[in-house]
Short mmCIF file of C-alpha atoms and ligand atoms in Angstrom, two decimals:
data_model
loop_
_atom_site.label_atom_id
_atom_site.label_comp_id
_atom_site.label_asym_id
_atom_site.label_seq_id
_atom_site.Cartn_x
_atom_site.Cartn_y
_atom_site.Cartn_z
CA MET T 1 0.24 0.28 0.10
CA THR T 2 2.60 2.57 1.22
CA ASP T 3 4.26 1.49 -1.90
CA ILE T 4 1.10 2.68 -4.51
CA ILE T 5 0.93 6.07 -2.45
CA ALA T 6 4.28 6.49 -2.94
CA GLY T 7 4.17 5.76 -7.17
CA PHE T 8 1.08 8.14 -6.76
CA PHE T 9 2.52 11.43 -5.34
CA ALA T 10 6.12 10.29 -6.90
CA PRO T 11 5.45 12.37 -9.74
CA TRP T 12 3.47 15.52 -8.29
CA ILE T 13 7.49 15.51 -6.36
CA ILE T 14 9.23 15.53 -9.14
CA PHE T 15 6.75 17.78 -11.02
CA ALA T 16 7.67 20.03 -7.59
CA VAL T 17 11.17 20.25 -8.16
CA ILE T 18 10.92 20.90 -11.83
CA LEU T 19 9.11 23.76 -10.83
CA LEU T 20 11.74 24.37 -8.00
CA LEU T 21 15.17 23.93 -10.37
CA HIS T 22 13.44 26.29 -13.41
CA LEU T 23 12.64 28.93 -10.73
CA ALA T 24 16.12 28.44 -9.11
CA LEU T 25 18.51 27.95 -12.06
CA PRO T 26 20.16 30.50 -14.33
CA ALA T 27 17.93 31.84 -17.33
CA ARG T 28 17.51 33.66 -20.05
CA ARG T 29 14.72 36.09 -20.67
CA VAL T 30 13.34 36.44 -24.17
CA ASP T 31 10.38 38.39 -26.05
CA GLY T 32 7.63 35.97 -27.17
CA TYR T 33 5.70 35.87 -30.56
CA VAL T 34 2.60 36.70 -28.11
CA ARG T 35 1.96 40.27 -27.07
CA ASP T 36 0.50 41.42 -24.15
CA PRO T 37 -2.26 42.61 -25.00
CA ARG T 38 -2.29 45.17 -21.79
CA THR T 39 1.04 46.72 -23.06
CA GLY T 40 0.98 45.77 -26.97
CA SER T 41 4.73 44.90 -26.59
CA PRO T 42 5.50 41.14 -26.93
CA LEU T 43 5.50 39.27 -23.35
CA ARG T 44 8.53 38.17 -21.36
CA TYR T 45 9.77 34.25 -21.10
CA ARG T 46 12.34 32.53 -18.91
CA LEU T 47 14.23 29.24 -20.46
CA ASN T 48 15.98 27.07 -18.97
CA GLY T 49 15.15 24.30 -20.23
CA PRO T 50 17.92 22.45 -21.17
CA LEU T 51 19.15 22.71 -17.80
CA VAL T 52 15.86 22.01 -15.53
CA LEU T 53 16.23 18.68 -17.27
CA ALA T 54 20.20 17.83 -16.92
CA ALA T 55 19.17 19.11 -13.20
CA THR T 56 16.53 16.94 -12.82
CA VAL T 57 18.10 14.11 -15.19
CA GLY T 58 21.12 14.23 -12.68
CA LEU T 59 19.46 14.25 -9.36
CA TRP T 60 16.92 11.25 -10.31
CA ALA T 61 19.89 8.93 -11.44
CA LEU T 62 22.41 10.07 -8.09
CA ALA T 63 18.89 8.73 -5.95
CA CYS T 64 19.66 5.46 -8.61
CA ALA T 65 23.09 5.20 -7.37
CA LEU T 66 23.31 5.62 -3.70
CA GLY T 67 20.71 3.41 -3.94
CA ALA T 68 17.58 5.41 -2.64
CA VAL T 69 14.81 3.72 -5.71
CA PRO T 70 15.45 0.90 -8.43
CA TRP T 71 16.44 2.27 -10.97
CA ASP T 72 13.65 1.55 -13.06
CA TRP T 73 11.74 2.50 -9.99
CA LEU T 74 8.82 4.57 -12.42
CA TYR T 75 7.89 1.44 -14.84
CA THR T 76 7.38 -1.11 -11.92
CA HIS T 77 4.90 1.80 -10.26
CA ARG T 78 4.00 3.13 -13.58
CA TRP T 79 -0.02 2.78 -13.00
CA ALA T 80 0.24 4.44 -9.46
CA GLY T 81 2.51 7.25 -11.07
CA LEU T 82 0.24 7.37 -14.04
CA ALA T 83 -3.02 7.58 -11.69
CA GLY T 84 -1.01 11.03 -9.72
CA ALA T 85 -0.38 12.71 -12.55
CA CYS T 86 -3.91 12.41 -13.48
CA THR T 87 -4.82 12.97 -10.01
CA LEU T 88 -2.67 16.20 -10.60
CA GLY T 89 -3.74 16.95 -14.20
CA LEU T 90 -7.17 17.19 -13.75
CA ALA T 91 -6.46 19.24 -10.12
CA PHE T 92 -4.13 21.23 -12.00
CA SER T 93 -7.07 21.64 -15.05
CA PHE T 94 -10.17 22.77 -12.80
CA ALA T 95 -7.14 25.38 -10.49
CA VAL T 96 -7.04 27.47 -13.40
CA VAL T 97 -9.95 27.36 -15.85
CA LEU T 98 -12.20 27.93 -11.96
CA THR T 99 -10.46 30.91 -11.08
CA ALA T 100 -10.00 32.51 -14.22
CA PRO T 101 -13.33 34.88 -15.17
CA GLY T 102 -15.38 32.94 -18.14
CA GLY T 103 -16.02 33.93 -21.38
CA GLY T 104 -19.18 33.19 -22.48
CA LYS T 105 -19.24 29.44 -23.59
CA PRO T 106 -20.30 26.18 -22.07
CA PHE T 107 -18.39 25.41 -18.90
CA LEU T 108 -16.69 21.91 -20.99
CA VAL T 109 -15.84 23.46 -23.54
CA GLU T 110 -13.88 26.71 -21.30
CA PHE T 111 -12.93 23.55 -19.16
CA TYR T 112 -11.08 22.11 -21.61
CA LYS T 113 -9.83 24.39 -23.82
CA GLY T 114 -8.70 27.09 -21.03
CA ARG T 115 -9.89 30.54 -19.71
CA LEU T 116 -6.96 32.10 -20.20
CA ALA T 117 -4.29 32.93 -22.91
CA ASN T 118 -0.66 33.28 -21.69
CA PRO T 119 -0.94 33.22 -17.90
CA GLN T 120 2.18 33.95 -15.87
CA PHE T 121 3.12 33.51 -11.87
CA LEU T 122 4.87 35.16 -9.65
CA GLY T 123 6.29 38.05 -11.66
CA GLY T 124 6.51 36.44 -15.16
CA ARG T 125 9.17 34.13 -13.37
CA VAL T 126 6.69 31.62 -14.61
CA ASP T 127 4.87 30.93 -17.87
CA ALA T 128 2.01 29.14 -17.09
CA LYS T 129 2.30 27.20 -21.13
CA MET T 130 6.27 27.11 -21.00
CA PHE T 131 6.36 25.15 -17.30
CA LEU T 132 4.15 22.68 -18.37
CA TYR T 133 5.65 21.48 -21.34
CA LEU T 134 9.33 21.85 -19.66
CA ALA T 135 7.16 19.51 -17.21
CA GLY T 136 5.49 17.48 -19.32
CA ALA T 137 8.84 16.50 -21.54
CA THR T 138 11.86 16.50 -18.20
CA MET T 139 9.16 13.43 -16.75
CA LEU T 140 8.64 11.98 -20.61
CA ALA T 141 12.98 11.96 -19.72
CA LEU T 142 12.75 9.90 -16.81
CA ASN T 143 10.05 8.12 -18.06
CA ILE T 144 11.91 6.82 -20.76
CA LEU T 145 15.25 6.30 -18.77
CA SER T 146 13.21 4.10 -16.21
CA PHE T 147 11.41 2.06 -18.74
CA ALA T 148 14.29 1.06 -20.66
CA ALA T 149 16.41 0.68 -17.62
CA HIS T 150 13.52 -1.82 -16.46
CA HIS T 151 13.86 -4.23 -20.05
CA ALA T 152 18.29 -3.52 -19.43
CA MET T 153 18.39 -5.07 -15.78
CA ARG T 154 15.21 -7.99 -16.51
CA PHE T 155 17.26 -9.28 -19.88
CA GLY T 156 20.71 -8.58 -18.91
CA PRO T 157 23.01 -8.53 -22.23
CA ASP T 158 19.73 -10.46 -24.30
CA ALA T 159 18.40 -6.87 -23.98
CA SER T 160 17.13 -5.92 -27.48
CA PRO T 161 19.17 -3.27 -29.29
CA GLY T 162 15.41 -1.86 -30.80
CA VAL T 163 14.81 -0.58 -26.78
CA TYR T 164 18.29 0.48 -26.33
CA LEU T 165 17.77 2.79 -30.09
CA HIS T 166 13.94 3.70 -29.30
CA ALA T 167 14.95 5.33 -26.02
CA ALA T 168 18.16 7.06 -27.80
CA LEU T 169 15.67 8.75 -30.27
CA PHE T 170 13.31 9.69 -26.96
CA LEU T 171 16.10 11.54 -25.51
CA TRP T 172 17.41 13.44 -28.56
CA PHE T 173 13.88 14.39 -29.24
CA VAL T 174 13.45 15.62 -25.59
CA VAL T 175 16.30 16.89 -25.46
CA GLU T 176 17.00 19.29 -28.89
CA TYR T 177 12.86 19.88 -28.07
CA LEU T 178 14.36 21.60 -25.43
CA VAL T 179 17.30 23.43 -26.89
CA PHE T 180 15.00 25.36 -29.23
CA GLU T 181 12.43 25.88 -26.84
CA ARG T 182 12.19 28.77 -28.01
CA VAL T 183 11.42 28.28 -31.47
CA HIS T 184 8.11 27.37 -29.93
CA LEU T 185 7.18 30.71 -28.71
CA TYR T 186 6.33 31.08 -32.45
CA THR T 187 4.06 27.42 -33.29
CA TYR T 188 0.39 27.11 -32.76
CA ASP T 189 0.60 25.75 -29.29
CA LEU T 190 2.05 28.84 -27.76
CA VAL T 191 -0.16 31.47 -29.99
CA ALA T 192 -3.67 30.09 -29.94
CA GLU T 193 -3.28 26.86 -27.62
CA ARG T 194 -5.43 28.19 -23.87
CA VAL T 195 -4.75 26.96 -20.56
CA GLY T 196 -6.76 24.33 -19.38
CA PHE T 197 -8.23 20.24 -19.25
CA LYS T 198 -6.28 20.07 -22.90
CA LEU T 199 -2.57 21.28 -22.38
CA GLY T 200 -2.69 20.69 -18.14
CA TRP T 201 -4.03 17.16 -18.45
CA GLY T 202 -1.96 16.94 -21.65
CA CYS T 203 1.08 18.47 -20.07
CA PHE T 204 0.83 16.74 -16.85
CA THR T 205 -0.51 12.99 -18.02
CA PHE T 206 -0.54 12.25 -21.90
CA TYR T 207 2.41 14.28 -22.78
CA PRO T 208 4.89 11.93 -20.51
CA TYR T 209 3.07 9.05 -20.29
CA PHE T 210 1.17 8.60 -23.30
CA TYR T 211 4.39 8.90 -25.48
CA ALA T 212 6.48 6.37 -23.38
CA ILE T 213 3.35 3.92 -25.20
CA GLY T 214 5.90 2.09 -26.83
CA LEU T 215 8.42 1.39 -24.11
CA TRP T 216 5.33 0.71 -22.08
CA ALA T 217 4.76 -1.74 -24.56
CA VAL T 218 7.19 -3.28 -24.87
CA ALA T 219 9.87 -3.11 -21.99
CA ASP T 220 8.65 -7.05 -20.11
CA LEU T 221 9.09 -8.94 -23.56
CA PRO T 222 12.41 -10.35 -24.84
CA ASP T 223 14.51 -9.35 -27.34
CA PRO T 224 12.57 -9.93 -31.16
CA ARG T 225 16.09 -9.96 -32.63
CA SER T 226 15.43 -7.43 -35.62
CA PRO T 227 17.63 -7.44 -37.93
CA THR T 228 20.42 -4.61 -38.85
CA TRP T 229 18.69 -3.05 -41.73
CA LEU T 230 15.22 -2.62 -39.77
CA LEU T 231 17.51 -0.55 -36.70
CA VAL T 232 19.06 1.60 -39.83
CA LEU T 233 16.09 2.58 -41.40
CA SER T 234 13.78 3.49 -38.20
CA ALA T 235 16.85 5.25 -37.34
CA ALA T 236 16.75 6.91 -40.70
CA VAL T 237 12.73 7.28 -40.90
CA PHE T 238 12.94 9.04 -37.72
CA PHE T 239 16.05 12.07 -38.80
CA ALA T 240 14.80 12.74 -42.21
CA GLY T 241 11.07 13.46 -39.83
CA TRP T 242 13.01 15.16 -37.01
CA SER T 243 15.20 16.96 -40.19
CA ILE T 244 11.81 18.17 -42.12
CA SER T 245 10.33 19.44 -38.54
CA ARG T 246 13.27 21.41 -37.44
CA GLY T 247 13.52 22.48 -40.82
CA ALA T 248 10.53 24.10 -41.36
CA ASN T 249 10.42 25.68 -38.40
CA LEU T 250 13.06 26.69 -37.81
CA GLN T 251 13.10 28.51 -41.53
CA LYS T 252 9.74 30.16 -40.18
CA TYR T 253 11.03 31.35 -37.03
CA PHE T 254 14.23 33.28 -38.79
CA PHE T 255 11.17 34.76 -40.84
CA LYS T 256 9.37 35.72 -38.71
CA THR T 257 13.06 37.48 -36.28
CA SER T 258 14.40 39.12 -39.62
CA PRO T 259 12.69 38.17 -42.50
CA ASP T 260 15.45 39.07 -45.08
CA ARG T 261 18.21 36.90 -43.69
CA ALA T 262 18.76 33.86 -45.45
CA PHE T 263 18.03 30.40 -43.74
CA LEU T 264 21.32 28.20 -43.51
CA SER T 265 23.26 31.02 -45.27
CA VAL T 266 21.84 29.95 -48.40
CA LEU T 267 18.61 29.94 -48.74
CA LYS T 268 17.22 32.80 -49.29
CA PRO T 269 13.90 33.36 -48.18
CA ARG T 270 10.92 33.63 -50.47
CA ALA T 271 7.90 34.97 -50.09
CA LEU T 272 4.65 36.20 -50.98
CA ARG T 273 3.80 40.23 -49.53
CA ASP T 274 0.53 42.83 -49.44
CA GLY T 275 2.71 45.89 -47.92
CA ASN T 276 1.95 44.91 -44.48
CA LEU T 277 1.79 40.70 -44.17
CA ALA T 278 4.40 38.33 -45.35
CA LEU T 279 4.28 34.40 -45.81
CA LEU T 280 7.27 32.34 -46.25
CA CYS T 281 6.49 30.44 -50.27
CA SER T 282 10.40 28.48 -50.11
CA GLY T 283 12.45 26.12 -48.98
CA PHE T 284 9.94 23.44 -46.91
CA TRP T 285 7.65 26.53 -46.45
CA GLY T 286 7.14 25.63 -50.64
CA ILE T 287 7.39 22.17 -50.73
CA ALA T 288 3.99 21.86 -48.72
CA ARG T 289 1.19 24.28 -46.51
CA HIS T 290 3.24 22.22 -43.20
CA VAL T 291 5.54 19.44 -44.24
CA ASN T 292 6.40 20.13 -40.34
CA TYR T 293 3.76 17.70 -39.41
CA LEU T 294 4.57 15.35 -41.93
CA GLY T 295 8.21 15.46 -40.07
CA GLU T 296 6.19 14.70 -36.79
CA ILE T 297 4.51 11.63 -38.28
CA LEU T 298 8.00 10.08 -39.73
CA MET T 299 9.72 10.77 -36.75
CA ALA T 300 6.71 9.17 -34.33
CA LEU T 301 6.92 5.70 -36.91
CA GLY T 302 10.50 5.77 -36.63
CA LEU T 303 10.13 5.23 -32.85
CA THR T 304 7.91 2.12 -33.51
CA LEU T 305 9.96 0.60 -35.74
CA CYS T 306 12.88 0.55 -33.90
CA LEU T 307 10.61 -1.13 -31.62
CA GLY T 308 11.30 -4.10 -33.76
CA ARG T 309 7.09 -5.58 -32.71
CA PRO T 310 4.22 -4.89 -35.23
CA GLY T 311 1.98 -7.08 -33.41
CA ALA T 312 2.58 -4.58 -30.83
CA LEU T 313 -0.70 -2.86 -31.61
CA ALA T 314 -0.29 -0.16 -28.37
CA ALA T 315 2.85 0.68 -30.17
CA TRP T 316 1.39 1.48 -32.83
CA LEU T 317 -1.38 4.27 -31.28
CA TYR T 318 1.86 6.67 -31.00
CA PRO T 319 2.30 7.21 -35.13
CA LEU T 320 -1.48 7.19 -34.80
CA TYR T 321 -1.80 10.09 -32.13
CA TYR T 322 0.19 12.32 -34.35
CA VAL T 323 -2.28 11.75 -37.12
CA ALA T 324 -5.41 12.11 -35.65
CA LEU T 325 -3.86 15.44 -34.34
CA LEU T 326 -1.71 16.98 -36.91
CA LEU T 327 -4.80 16.16 -39.88
CA PRO T 328 -7.13 18.07 -38.37
CA ARG T 329 -5.25 20.68 -36.85
CA GLU T 330 -3.64 21.40 -40.06
CA ARG T 331 -7.62 22.34 -41.65
CA SER T 332 -7.61 24.53 -38.52
CA ASP T 333 -4.98 26.74 -39.01
CA GLU T 334 -5.33 26.04 -43.34
CA ARG T 335 -9.09 28.42 -41.11
CA ARG T 336 -6.93 31.13 -39.68
CA CYS T 337 -4.54 31.40 -41.96
CA ALA T 338 -7.11 32.35 -44.74
CA ALA T 339 -9.29 34.81 -42.56
CA ARG T 340 -5.81 36.05 -41.55
CA TYR T 341 -4.26 36.36 -44.45
CA GLY T 342 -6.88 37.03 -47.34
CA ALA T 343 -6.56 37.21 -51.05
CA LEU T 344 -2.26 36.10 -49.73
CA TRP T 345 -3.36 32.82 -48.41
CA ASP T 346 -5.24 32.11 -51.42
CA GLU T 347 -2.08 32.66 -54.06
CA TYR T 348 -0.10 31.40 -51.42
CA ARG T 349 -2.16 28.51 -51.45
CA ARG T 350 -2.11 28.35 -55.35
CA ARG T 351 0.85 28.16 -55.20
CA VAL T 352 1.56 25.73 -53.08
CA PRO T 353 -1.33 23.35 -53.33
CA LYS T 354 -0.36 20.20 -51.52
CA ARG T 355 -1.67 20.46 -47.47
CA ILE T 356 1.57 18.33 -45.89
CA ILE T 357 2.69 15.62 -48.20
CA PRO T 358 4.70 17.44 -50.95
CA GLY T 359 2.72 15.88 -54.68
CA ILE T 360 0.82 13.47 -53.12
CA TYR T 361 -1.59 15.17 -50.06
P1 NDP O 1 3.05 26.04 -37.43
O1 NDP O 1 4.51 26.00 -37.31
O2 NDP O 1 2.48 24.88 -38.96
O3 NDP O 1 2.60 27.09 -37.62
C1 NDP O 1 1.09 27.79 -38.43
C2 NDP O 1 1.69 29.46 -38.13
O4 NDP O 1 2.67 29.06 -38.51
C3 NDP O 1 -0.16 29.61 -38.57
O5 NDP O 1 -1.14 29.97 -38.46
C4 NDP O 1 0.53 31.33 -39.56
O6 NDP O 1 0.38 31.89 -38.38
C5 NDP O 1 2.15 30.02 -39.28
N1 NDP O 1 2.23 30.64 -40.79
C6 NDP O 1 1.71 29.49 -41.43
N2 NDP O 1 2.19 28.63 -43.40
C7 NDP O 1 3.46 30.16 -42.97
C8 NDP O 1 3.96 30.94 -44.79
N3 NDP O 1 4.27 30.28 -45.50
N4 NDP O 1 4.58 31.63 -43.85
C9 NDP O 1 5.34 32.11 -42.26
N5 NDP O 1 3.82 31.67 -41.23
C10 NDP O 1 3.60 31.30 -41.81
O7 NDP O 1 1.96 24.57 -37.13
P2 NDP O 1 2.03 24.19 -35.61
O8 NDP O 1 2.73 25.64 -34.54
O9 NDP O 1 1.14 23.84 -35.44
O10 NDP O 1 3.47 23.55 -35.49
C11 NDP O 1 4.79 23.30 -34.84
C12 NDP O 1 5.33 22.30 -34.40
O11 NDP O 1 5.00 21.81 -33.22
C13 NDP O 1 5.58 21.41 -35.57
O12 NDP O 1 6.22 21.40 -35.88
C14 NDP O 1 4.53 20.65 -35.25
O13 NDP O 1 4.41 19.18 -36.01
C15 NDP O 1 5.12 20.32 -34.14
N6 NDP O 1 4.49 19.73 -33.25
C16 NDP O 1 4.87 18.55 -32.31
C17 NDP O 1 4.24 18.01 -31.53
C18 NDP O 1 4.03 16.88 -30.73
O14 NDP O 1 3.51 16.62 -29.71
N7 NDP O 1 5.44 16.56 -30.65
C19 NDP O 1 1.68 18.41 -30.78
C20 NDP O 1 1.62 19.30 -31.76
C21 NDP O 1 2.65 19.94 -33.19
P3 NDP O 1 0.89 33.60 -38.03
O15 NDP O 1 -0.23 33.63 -38.14
O16 NDP O 1 1.73 33.87 -36.40
O17 NDP O 1 1.74 33.79 -39.28
#
């Protein structure tokens, strides 16, 4: 029973440690893309994601190395941990929605989507959205490490190289996301989302636990003896997706922050302009209007493929989730852009007719 209680509250304690580290460690202060409606100036953010990740993983590794907890503790307590994270996500969502003034929509809609657009706390030291993403990413990294450790402890020298590859690629995914967290300030998540259940529960529960579903499904299974070519192919699919996604996001970030700067020092931006607004229509943004979403889906596919278990249906939920998330998001972003950019967007659609997959869709 005490074990279940410890497992339940472990994510609460870990999220509290992440918050304290976020507050205590040095951070860069940067301008965001979103503007403060009261002043009209860009919102300011304190960012220190990579440091917080390194410190949290370091503390966890120290606790394991000193024998305070086994390396696979988060795996053996995963159900209790999931329940604890779920309760915390719900409590946070209620707190953040109920304490904000209503916007006139049905309560369930406001609870799901949130009421506040950009809440910041402690005199602006903590931005709710950026903290939620940091907390989710860091907890995900701990889960991935602990789930992989369980596999290693159980199978020793017969462990599956695919599990190690999956864990390594996932850590890459988390680390690079935090290294580029400033670019995240220019994405839909920060610009268009509000803080409610979707983001609160999503980052405290869904992100750190559902994203680990592949390892959750296979950590207790023996090595499937995947051929080397499959592992190489999986990593190639993952990195192809990463290059597309990160490349597109960076290209747009540079375009928004310094519109005339050449991307990667070679690609001069080609843009459609109407005097007021501008849309990139070269490079990644010239081959499909949301090729970055293709990149995300390819990364998820690579992560699942390398597990070498096509029959493990749970592991396929991960890439399927991206398809289910990003296809409707592309449609809603399309509507948002058509309304914002008007005739310029029509011209962009004419020049770049494909939505996500160049030449196909
Ligand atoms: P985008 O990065 O595609 O951003 C869309 C916005 O970019 C539009 O609303 C518009 O905003 C601007 N824009 C669109 N086309 C152009 C153009 N041609 N030139 C200039 N600006 C343009 O989408 P998201 O913000 O949804 O996604 C960002 C990243 O995050 C993606 O790579 C996505 O896949 C990833 N992501 C990752 C998830 C994960 O769990 N790993 C989950 C969800 C997303 P504006 O009006 O400001 O110009």
